[in-house]
PDB file of C-alpha atoms in Angstrom:
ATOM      1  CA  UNK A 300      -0.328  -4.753  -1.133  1.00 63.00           C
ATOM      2  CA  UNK A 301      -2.434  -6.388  -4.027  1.00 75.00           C
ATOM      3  CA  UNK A 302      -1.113  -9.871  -3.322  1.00 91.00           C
ATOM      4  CA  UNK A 303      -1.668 -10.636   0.456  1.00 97.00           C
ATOM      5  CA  UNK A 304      -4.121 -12.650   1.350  1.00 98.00           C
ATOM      6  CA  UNK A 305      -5.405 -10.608   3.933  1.00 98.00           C
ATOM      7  CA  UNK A 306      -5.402  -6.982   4.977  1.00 98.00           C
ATOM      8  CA  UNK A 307      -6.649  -3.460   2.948  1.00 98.00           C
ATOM      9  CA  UNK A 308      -5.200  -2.557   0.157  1.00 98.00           C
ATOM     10  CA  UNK A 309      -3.298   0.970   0.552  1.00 98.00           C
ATOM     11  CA  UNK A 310      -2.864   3.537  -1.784  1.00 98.00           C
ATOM     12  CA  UNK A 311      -0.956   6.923  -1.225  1.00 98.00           C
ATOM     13  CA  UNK A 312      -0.444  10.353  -2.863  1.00 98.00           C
ATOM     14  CA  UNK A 313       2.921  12.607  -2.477  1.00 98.00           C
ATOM     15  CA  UNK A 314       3.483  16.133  -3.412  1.00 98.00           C
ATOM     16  CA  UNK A 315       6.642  16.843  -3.008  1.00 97.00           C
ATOM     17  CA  UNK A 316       8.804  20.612  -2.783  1.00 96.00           C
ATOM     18  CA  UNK A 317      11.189  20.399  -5.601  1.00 92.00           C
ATOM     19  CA  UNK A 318      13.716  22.527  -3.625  1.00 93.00           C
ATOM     20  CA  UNK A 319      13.481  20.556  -0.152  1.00 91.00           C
ATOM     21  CA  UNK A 320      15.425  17.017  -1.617  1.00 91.00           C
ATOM     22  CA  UNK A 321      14.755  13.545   0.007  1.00 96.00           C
ATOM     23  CA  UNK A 322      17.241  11.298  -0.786  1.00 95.00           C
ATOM     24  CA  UNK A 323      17.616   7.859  -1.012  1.00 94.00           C
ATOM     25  CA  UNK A 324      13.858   7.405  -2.200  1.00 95.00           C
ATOM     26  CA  UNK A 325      13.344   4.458  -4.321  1.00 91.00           C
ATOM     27  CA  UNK A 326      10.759   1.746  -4.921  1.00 89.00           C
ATOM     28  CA  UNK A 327      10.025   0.274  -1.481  1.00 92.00           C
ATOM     29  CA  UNK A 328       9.997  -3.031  -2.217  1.00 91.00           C
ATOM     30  CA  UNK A 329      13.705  -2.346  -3.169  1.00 94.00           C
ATOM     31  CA  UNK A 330      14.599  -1.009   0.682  1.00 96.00           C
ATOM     32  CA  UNK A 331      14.832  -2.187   3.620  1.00 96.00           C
ATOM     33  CA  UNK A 332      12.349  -1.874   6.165  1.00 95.00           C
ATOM     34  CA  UNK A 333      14.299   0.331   8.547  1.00 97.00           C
ATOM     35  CA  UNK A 334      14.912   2.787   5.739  1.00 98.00           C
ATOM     36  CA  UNK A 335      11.313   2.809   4.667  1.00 98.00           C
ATOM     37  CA  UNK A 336      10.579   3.759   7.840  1.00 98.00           C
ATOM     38  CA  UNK A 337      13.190   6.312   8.062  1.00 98.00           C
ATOM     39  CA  UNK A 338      12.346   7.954   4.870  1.00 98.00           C
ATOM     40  CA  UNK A 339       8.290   7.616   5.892  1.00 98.00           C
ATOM     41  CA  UNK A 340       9.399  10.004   8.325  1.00 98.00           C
ATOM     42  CA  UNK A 341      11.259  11.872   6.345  1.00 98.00           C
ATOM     43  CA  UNK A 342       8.804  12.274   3.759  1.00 98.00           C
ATOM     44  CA  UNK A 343       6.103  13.289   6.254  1.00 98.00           C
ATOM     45  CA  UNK A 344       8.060  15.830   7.554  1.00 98.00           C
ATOM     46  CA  UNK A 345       8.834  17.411   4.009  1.00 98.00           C
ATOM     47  CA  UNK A 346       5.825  16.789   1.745  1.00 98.00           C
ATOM     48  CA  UNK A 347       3.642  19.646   0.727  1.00 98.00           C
ATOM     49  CA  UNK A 348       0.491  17.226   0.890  1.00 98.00           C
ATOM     50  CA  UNK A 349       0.586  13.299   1.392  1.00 98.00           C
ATOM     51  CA  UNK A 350      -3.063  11.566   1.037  1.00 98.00           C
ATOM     52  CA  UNK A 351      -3.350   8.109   2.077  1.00 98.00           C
ATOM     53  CA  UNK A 352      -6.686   5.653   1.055  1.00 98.00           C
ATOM     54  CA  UNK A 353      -7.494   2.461   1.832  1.00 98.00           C
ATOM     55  CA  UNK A 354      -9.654  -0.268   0.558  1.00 98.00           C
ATOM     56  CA  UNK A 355     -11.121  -2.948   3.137  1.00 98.00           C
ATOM     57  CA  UNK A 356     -10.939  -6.920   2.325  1.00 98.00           C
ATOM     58  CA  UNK A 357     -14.433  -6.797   1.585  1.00 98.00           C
ATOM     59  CA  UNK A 358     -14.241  -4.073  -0.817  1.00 98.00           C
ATOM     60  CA  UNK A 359     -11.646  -6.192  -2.846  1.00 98.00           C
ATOM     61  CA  UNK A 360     -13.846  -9.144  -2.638  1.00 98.00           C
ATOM     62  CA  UNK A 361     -16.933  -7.244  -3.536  1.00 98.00           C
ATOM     63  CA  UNK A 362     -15.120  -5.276  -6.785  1.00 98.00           C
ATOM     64  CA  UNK A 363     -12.289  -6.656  -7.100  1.00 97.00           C
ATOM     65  CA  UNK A 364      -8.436  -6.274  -6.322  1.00 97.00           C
ATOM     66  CA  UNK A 365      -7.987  -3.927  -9.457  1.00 96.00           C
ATOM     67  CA  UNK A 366     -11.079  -1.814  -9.010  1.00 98.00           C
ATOM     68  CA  UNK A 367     -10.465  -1.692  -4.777  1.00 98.00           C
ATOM     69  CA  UNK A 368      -6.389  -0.570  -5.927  1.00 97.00           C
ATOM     70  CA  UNK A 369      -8.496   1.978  -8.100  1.00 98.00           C
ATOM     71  CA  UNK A 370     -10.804   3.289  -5.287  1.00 98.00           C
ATOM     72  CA  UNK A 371      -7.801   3.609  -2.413  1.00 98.00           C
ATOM     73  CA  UNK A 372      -6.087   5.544  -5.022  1.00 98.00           C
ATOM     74  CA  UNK A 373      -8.778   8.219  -6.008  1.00 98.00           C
ATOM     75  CA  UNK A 374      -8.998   8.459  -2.171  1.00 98.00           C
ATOM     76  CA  UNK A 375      -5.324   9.108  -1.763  1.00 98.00           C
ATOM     77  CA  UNK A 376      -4.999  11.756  -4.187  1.00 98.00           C
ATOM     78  CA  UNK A 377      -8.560  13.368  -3.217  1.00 98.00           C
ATOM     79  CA  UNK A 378      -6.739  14.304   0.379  1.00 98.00           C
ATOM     80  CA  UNK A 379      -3.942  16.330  -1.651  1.00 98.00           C
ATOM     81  CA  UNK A 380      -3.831  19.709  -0.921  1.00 98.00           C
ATOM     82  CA  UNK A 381      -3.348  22.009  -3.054  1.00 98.00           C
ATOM     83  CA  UNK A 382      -4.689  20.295  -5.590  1.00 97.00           C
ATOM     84  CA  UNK A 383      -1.995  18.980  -7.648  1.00 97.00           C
ATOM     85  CA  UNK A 384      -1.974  20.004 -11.299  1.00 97.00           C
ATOM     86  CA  UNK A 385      -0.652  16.502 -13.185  1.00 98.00           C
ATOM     87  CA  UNK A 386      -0.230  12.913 -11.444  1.00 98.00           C
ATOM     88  CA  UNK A 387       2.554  10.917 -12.034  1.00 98.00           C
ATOM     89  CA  UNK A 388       1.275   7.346 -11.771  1.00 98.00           C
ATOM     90  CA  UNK A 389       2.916   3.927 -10.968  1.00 96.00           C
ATOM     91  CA  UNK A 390       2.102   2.491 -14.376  1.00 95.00           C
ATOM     92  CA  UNK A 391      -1.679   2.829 -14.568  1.00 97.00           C
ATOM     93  CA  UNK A 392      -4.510   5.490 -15.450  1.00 98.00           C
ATOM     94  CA  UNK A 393      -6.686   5.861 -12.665  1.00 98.00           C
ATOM     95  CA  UNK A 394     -10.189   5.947 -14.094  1.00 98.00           C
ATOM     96  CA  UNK A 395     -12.822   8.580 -12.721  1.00 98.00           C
ATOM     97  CA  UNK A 396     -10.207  11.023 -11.732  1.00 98.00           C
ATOM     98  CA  UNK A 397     -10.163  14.453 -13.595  1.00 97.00           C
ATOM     99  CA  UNK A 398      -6.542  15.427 -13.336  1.00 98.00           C
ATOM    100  CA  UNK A 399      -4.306  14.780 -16.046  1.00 98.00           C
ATOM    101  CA  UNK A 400      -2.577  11.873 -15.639  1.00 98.00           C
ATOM    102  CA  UNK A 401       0.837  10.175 -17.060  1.00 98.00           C
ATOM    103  CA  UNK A 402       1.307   7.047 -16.285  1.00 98.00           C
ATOM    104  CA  UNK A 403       4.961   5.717 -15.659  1.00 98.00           C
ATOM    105  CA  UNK A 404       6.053   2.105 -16.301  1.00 97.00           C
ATOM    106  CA  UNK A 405       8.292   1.320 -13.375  1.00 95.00           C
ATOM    107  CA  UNK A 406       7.536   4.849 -12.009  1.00 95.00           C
ATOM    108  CA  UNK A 407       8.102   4.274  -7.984  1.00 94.00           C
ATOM    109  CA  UNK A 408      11.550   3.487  -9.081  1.00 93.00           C
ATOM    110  CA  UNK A 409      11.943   6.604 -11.572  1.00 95.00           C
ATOM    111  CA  UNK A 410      10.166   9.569  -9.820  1.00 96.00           C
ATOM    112  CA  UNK A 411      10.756  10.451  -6.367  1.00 96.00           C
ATOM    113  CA  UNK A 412       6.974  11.507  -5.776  1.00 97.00           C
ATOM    114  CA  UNK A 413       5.765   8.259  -6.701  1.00 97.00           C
ATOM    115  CA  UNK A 414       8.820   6.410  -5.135  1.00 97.00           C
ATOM    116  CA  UNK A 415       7.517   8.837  -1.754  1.00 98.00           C
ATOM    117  CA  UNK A 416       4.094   7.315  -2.625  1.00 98.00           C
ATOM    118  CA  UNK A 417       5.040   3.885  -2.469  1.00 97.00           C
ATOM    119  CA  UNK A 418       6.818   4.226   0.941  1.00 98.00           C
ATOM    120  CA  UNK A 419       4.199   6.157   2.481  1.00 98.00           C
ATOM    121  CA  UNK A 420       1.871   3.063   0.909  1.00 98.00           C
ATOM    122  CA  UNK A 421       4.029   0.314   2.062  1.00 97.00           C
ATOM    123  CA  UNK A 422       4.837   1.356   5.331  1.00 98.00           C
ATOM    124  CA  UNK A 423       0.740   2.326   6.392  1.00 98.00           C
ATOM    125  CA  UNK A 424       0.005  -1.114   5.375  1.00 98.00           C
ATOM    126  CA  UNK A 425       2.891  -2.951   7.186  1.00 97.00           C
ATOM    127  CA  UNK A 426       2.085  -1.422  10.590  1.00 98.00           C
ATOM    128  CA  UNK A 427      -1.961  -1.943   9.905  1.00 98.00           C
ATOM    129  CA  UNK A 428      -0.970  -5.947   9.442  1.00 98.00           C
ATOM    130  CA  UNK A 429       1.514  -5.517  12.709  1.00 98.00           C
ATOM    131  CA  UNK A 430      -1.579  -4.060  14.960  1.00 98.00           C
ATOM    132  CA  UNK A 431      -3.578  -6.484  12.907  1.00 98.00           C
ATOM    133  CA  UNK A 432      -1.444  -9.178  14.414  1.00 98.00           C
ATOM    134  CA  UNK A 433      -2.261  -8.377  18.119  1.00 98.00           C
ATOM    135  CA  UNK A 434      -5.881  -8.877  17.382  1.00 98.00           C
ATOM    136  CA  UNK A 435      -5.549 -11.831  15.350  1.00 98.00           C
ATOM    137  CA  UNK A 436      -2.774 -14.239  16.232  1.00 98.00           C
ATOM    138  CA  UNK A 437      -2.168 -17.144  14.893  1.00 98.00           C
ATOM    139  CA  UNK A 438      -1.765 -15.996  11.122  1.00 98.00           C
ATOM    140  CA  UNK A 439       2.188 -14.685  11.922  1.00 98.00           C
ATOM    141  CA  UNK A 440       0.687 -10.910  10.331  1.00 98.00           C
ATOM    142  CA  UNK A 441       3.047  -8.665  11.974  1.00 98.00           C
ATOM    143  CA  UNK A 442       5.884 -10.801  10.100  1.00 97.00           C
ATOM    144  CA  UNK A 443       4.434 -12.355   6.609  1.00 97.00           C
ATOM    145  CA  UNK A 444       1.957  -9.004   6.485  1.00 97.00           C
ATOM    146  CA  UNK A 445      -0.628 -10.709   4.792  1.00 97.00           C
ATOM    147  CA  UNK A 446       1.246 -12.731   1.897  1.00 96.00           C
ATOM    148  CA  UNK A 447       0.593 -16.300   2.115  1.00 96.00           C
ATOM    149  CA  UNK A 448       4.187 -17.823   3.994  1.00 97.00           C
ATOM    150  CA  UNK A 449       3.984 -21.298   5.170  1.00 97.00           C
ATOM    151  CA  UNK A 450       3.040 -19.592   8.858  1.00 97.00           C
ATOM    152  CA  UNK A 451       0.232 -17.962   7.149  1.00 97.00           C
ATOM    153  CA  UNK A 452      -1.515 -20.933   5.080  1.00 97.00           C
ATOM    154  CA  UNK A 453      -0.597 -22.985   8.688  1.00 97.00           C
ATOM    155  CA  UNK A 454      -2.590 -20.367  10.783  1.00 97.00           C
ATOM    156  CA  UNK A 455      -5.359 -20.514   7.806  1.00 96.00           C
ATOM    157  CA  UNK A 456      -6.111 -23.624   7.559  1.00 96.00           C
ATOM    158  CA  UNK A 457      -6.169 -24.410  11.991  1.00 97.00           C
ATOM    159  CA  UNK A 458      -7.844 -21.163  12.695  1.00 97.00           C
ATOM    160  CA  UNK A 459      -9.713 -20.731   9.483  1.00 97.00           C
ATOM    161  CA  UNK A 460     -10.477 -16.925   7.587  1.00 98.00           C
ATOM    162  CA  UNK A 461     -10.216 -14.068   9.950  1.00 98.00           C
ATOM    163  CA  UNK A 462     -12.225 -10.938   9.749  1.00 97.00           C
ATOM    164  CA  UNK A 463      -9.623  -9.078   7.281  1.00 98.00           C
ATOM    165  CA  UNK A 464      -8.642 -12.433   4.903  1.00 98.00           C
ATOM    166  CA  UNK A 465      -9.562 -11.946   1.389  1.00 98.00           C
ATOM    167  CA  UNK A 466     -11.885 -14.465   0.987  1.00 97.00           C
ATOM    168  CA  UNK A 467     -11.496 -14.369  -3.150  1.00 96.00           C
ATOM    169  CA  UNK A 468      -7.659 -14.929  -2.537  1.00 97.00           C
ATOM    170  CA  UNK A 469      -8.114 -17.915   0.120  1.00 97.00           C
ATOM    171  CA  UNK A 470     -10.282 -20.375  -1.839  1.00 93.00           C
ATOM    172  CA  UNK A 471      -7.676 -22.715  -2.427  1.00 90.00           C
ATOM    173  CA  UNK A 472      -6.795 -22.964   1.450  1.00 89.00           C
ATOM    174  CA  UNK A 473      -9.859 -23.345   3.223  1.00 85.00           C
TER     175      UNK A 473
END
């Protein structure tokens, strides 16, 4: 979630038991949603460890989208247990983490622990921008989840910034 216009950014952490397989995992912007949330399930069931972190809206505006996708990971992977020995990462090197790290371009896609990941990721932040949307109607949440639809910029600019908008990502809408 590092292009919505509102909502946390989520970040999440999978260690997976190479002898108990998941199939089906893939990137989870390449599923659908009722197989994300079948395999969430799935995965939850079967991980050895999942950590899940999450930076607020006013983290991102404060540091930034990069540095708040930085934090909510470091928070993800600090909730592993055991304490993995290598991190296979989504294309980036998180800074300020001691664990040896490889990143992998297009790696939710190629490694079923960071595939897991994103899953685990998506799906936390889709149903935190569906409860969001009971709270705060008017912005269509529970369907656009944060990204800026026609609904969205609508609900924006008649009800104006709500308490999870991004306000470094709304500038050109209010």
């Amino acid at each position: 979630g590092r292009g919505p216009l509102a909502g946390p950014v989520v970040a999440a952490a999978v260690i997976l038991d190479v002898n108990c397989p998941i199939l089906y995992v893939n990137d989870s912007k390449k599923l659908s949603e009722k197989k994300r949330e079948e395999l969430y399930d799935e995965i939850m069931e079967k991980a050895v460890s999942v950590g899940v972190g999450i930076a607020s809206p006013e983290t991102i505006d404060e540091i930034n989208i990069l540095q708040a996708t930085y934090e909510a990971m470091r928070e993800a992977v600090s909730k592993l247990e055991p304490v993995p020995q290598i991190l296979l990462n989504d294309a980036v090197t998180i800074p300020d983490v001691t664990i040896p790290q490889v990143p992998i371009i297009k790696g939710d896609a190629k490694s079923i622990s960071i595939g897991a990941a994103s899953i685990i990721a998506k799906v936390t932040r889709d149903r935190l921008m569906v409860e969001y949307d009971k709270v705060l109607p008017g912005y269509d949440f529970a369907s656009n989840k944060g990204y800026g639809t026609k609904k969205h910029i609508e609900g924006l600019k008649e009800l104006g910034p709500s308490p999870i908008h991004r306000m470094t990502f709304i500038k050109k809408y209010i």
